[in-house]
GROMACS .gro file of C-alpha atoms in nm:
model
  120
    1UNK     CA    1  -0.505  -1.953  -1.710
    2UNK     CA    2  -0.274  -1.970  -1.407
    3UNK     CA    3  -0.100  -1.648  -1.513
    4UNK     CA    4  -0.429  -1.465  -1.553
    5UNK     CA    5  -0.563  -1.583  -1.219
    6UNK     CA    6  -0.235  -1.490  -1.046
    7UNK     CA    7  -0.252  -1.149  -1.214
    8UNK     CA    8  -0.601  -1.100  -1.070
    9UNK     CA    9  -0.479  -1.203  -0.725
   10UNK     CA   10  -0.194  -0.952  -0.751
   11UNK     CA   11  -0.437  -0.687  -0.867
   12UNK     CA   12  -0.655  -0.751  -0.562
   13UNK     CA   13  -0.347  -0.734  -0.339
   14UNK     CA   14  -0.262  -0.401  -0.505
   15UNK     CA   15  -0.610  -0.276  -0.428
   16UNK     CA   16  -0.572  -0.395  -0.070
   17UNK     CA   17  -0.237  -0.219  -0.043
   18UNK     CA   18  -0.391   0.105  -0.167
   19UNK     CA   19  -0.667   0.074   0.092
   20UNK     CA   20  -0.425  -0.005   0.376
   21UNK     CA   21  -0.188   0.279   0.285
   22UNK     CA   22  -0.487   0.511   0.282
   23UNK     CA   23  -0.586   0.383   0.625
   24UNK     CA   24  -0.236   0.455   0.758
   25UNK     CA   25  -0.283   0.817   0.656
   26UNK     CA   26  -0.634   0.832   0.809
   27UNK     CA   27  -0.574   0.655   1.142
   28UNK     CA   28  -0.368   0.942   1.296
   29UNK     CA   29  -0.692   1.142   1.301
   30UNK     CA   30  -0.772   0.953   1.623
   31UNK     CA   31  -0.493   1.152   1.790
   32UNK     CA   32  -0.476   1.475   1.586
   33UNK     CA   33  -0.852   1.525   1.522
   34UNK     CA   34  -0.766   1.667   1.180
   35UNK     CA   35  -0.643   1.487   0.874
   36UNK     CA   36  -0.602   1.772   0.629
   37UNK     CA   37  -0.222   1.768   0.610
   38UNK     CA   38  -0.196   1.392   0.593
   39UNK     CA   39  -0.465   1.378   0.328
   40UNK     CA   40  -0.268   1.612   0.102
   41UNK     CA   41   0.049   1.412   0.164
   42UNK     CA   42  -0.130   1.090   0.069
   43UNK     CA   43  -0.258   1.234  -0.258
   44UNK     CA   44   0.086   1.368  -0.338
   45UNK     CA   45   0.252   1.034  -0.272
   46UNK     CA   46  -0.005   0.843  -0.477
   47UNK     CA   47   0.153   0.997  -0.785
   48UNK     CA   48   0.421   0.729  -0.741
   49UNK     CA   49   0.157   0.463  -0.817
   50UNK     CA   50   0.134   0.592  -1.172
   51UNK     CA   51   0.501   0.521  -1.243
   52UNK     CA   52   0.667   0.187  -1.323
   53UNK     CA   53   0.897   0.062  -1.051
   54UNK     CA   54   1.188   0.032  -1.296
   55UNK     CA   55   1.217   0.413  -1.299
   56UNK     CA   56   1.345   0.414  -0.944
   57UNK     CA   57   1.686   0.286  -0.836
   58UNK     CA   58   1.864   0.228  -0.507
   59UNK     CA   59   1.723   0.345  -0.178
   60UNK     CA   60   1.424   0.525  -0.337
   61UNK     CA   61   1.306   0.201  -0.496
   62UNK     CA   62   1.359   0.013  -0.171
   63UNK     CA   63   1.149   0.259   0.026
   64UNK     CA   64   0.872   0.272  -0.236
   65UNK     CA   65   0.847  -0.107  -0.255
   66UNK     CA   66   0.873  -0.189   0.118
   67UNK     CA   67   0.826   0.098   0.365
   68UNK     CA   68   0.570   0.298   0.164
   69UNK     CA   69   0.476   0.039  -0.098
   70UNK     CA   70   0.319   0.275  -0.349
   71UNK     CA   71   0.506   0.111  -0.638
   72UNK     CA   72   0.348  -0.226  -0.561
   73UNK     CA   73  -0.009  -0.113  -0.619
   74UNK     CA   74  -0.003  -0.114  -1.000
   75UNK     CA   75   0.353  -0.179  -1.111
   76UNK     CA   76   0.400  -0.528  -0.967
   77UNK     CA   77   0.071  -0.672  -1.103
   78UNK     CA   78   0.156  -0.531  -1.447
   79UNK     CA   79   0.509  -0.668  -1.428
   80UNK     CA   80   0.368  -1.015  -1.354
   81UNK     CA   81   0.127  -0.981  -1.648
   82UNK     CA   82   0.421  -0.932  -1.885
   83UNK     CA   83   0.666  -1.163  -1.704
   84UNK     CA   84   0.454  -1.446  -1.556
   85UNK     CA   85   0.757  -1.645  -1.439
   86UNK     CA   86   0.844  -1.379  -1.178
   87UNK     CA   87   0.745  -1.558  -0.859
   88UNK     CA   88   0.970  -1.328  -0.658
   89UNK     CA   89   0.725  -1.048  -0.746
   90UNK     CA   90   0.435  -1.254  -0.612
   91UNK     CA   91   0.619  -1.344  -0.291
   92UNK     CA   92   0.734  -0.986  -0.230
   93UNK     CA   93   0.387  -0.847  -0.282
   94UNK     CA   94   0.228  -1.110  -0.058
   95UNK     CA   95   0.474  -1.047   0.226
   96UNK     CA   96   0.435  -0.668   0.207
   97UNK     CA   97   0.054  -0.696   0.195
   98UNK     CA   98   0.044  -0.930   0.495
   99UNK     CA   99   0.290  -0.716   0.691
  100UNK     CA  100   0.103  -0.395   0.617
  101UNK     CA  101  -0.225  -0.559   0.722
  102UNK     CA  102  -0.072  -0.637   1.062
  103UNK     CA  103   0.060  -0.281   1.097
  104UNK     CA  104  -0.276  -0.126   1.004
  105UNK     CA  105  -0.455  -0.356   1.249
  106UNK     CA  106  -0.212  -0.259   1.527
  107UNK     CA  107  -0.261   0.116   1.475
  108UNK     CA  108  -0.636   0.076   1.427
  109UNK     CA  109  -0.668  -0.102   1.762
  110UNK     CA  110  -0.455   0.165   1.933
  111UNK     CA  111  -0.663   0.438   1.770
  112UNK     CA  112  -0.989   0.287   1.893
  113UNK     CA  113  -0.855   0.296   2.249
  114UNK     CA  114  -0.817   0.676   2.235
  115UNK     CA  115  -1.128   0.743   2.030
  116UNK     CA  116  -1.369   1.005   2.154
  117UNK     CA  117  -1.677   1.089   1.952
  118UNK     CA  118  -1.742   1.438   1.822
  119UNK     CA  119  -2.071   1.462   2.008
  120UNK     CA  120  -1.941   1.386   2.357
   0.00000   0.00000   0.00000
């Protein structure tokens, strides 16, 4: 039961990560007033979510599990489902989710300061 509940928590963190990464690609619209290029980049990078993290080695894996944590969205919850004793996976995912939430909040607040509506 604990493994299943932890899997569901990790799955919700993965969903939250997906949302926050998406927000990081949307927030620059406050400054650029167009998100077309960033939107295409986001959809291109989301292809990494479909791959297991074990496919990547070295610096690529490090970037895709920390800086742009696309590999964490689905791969880490699934890894915990098959290896429930991996508490390092849980801790890593929690720290990245919390850190990304702070980063998104920071940029969101800065974006609201420069916001100007389309009708004004």
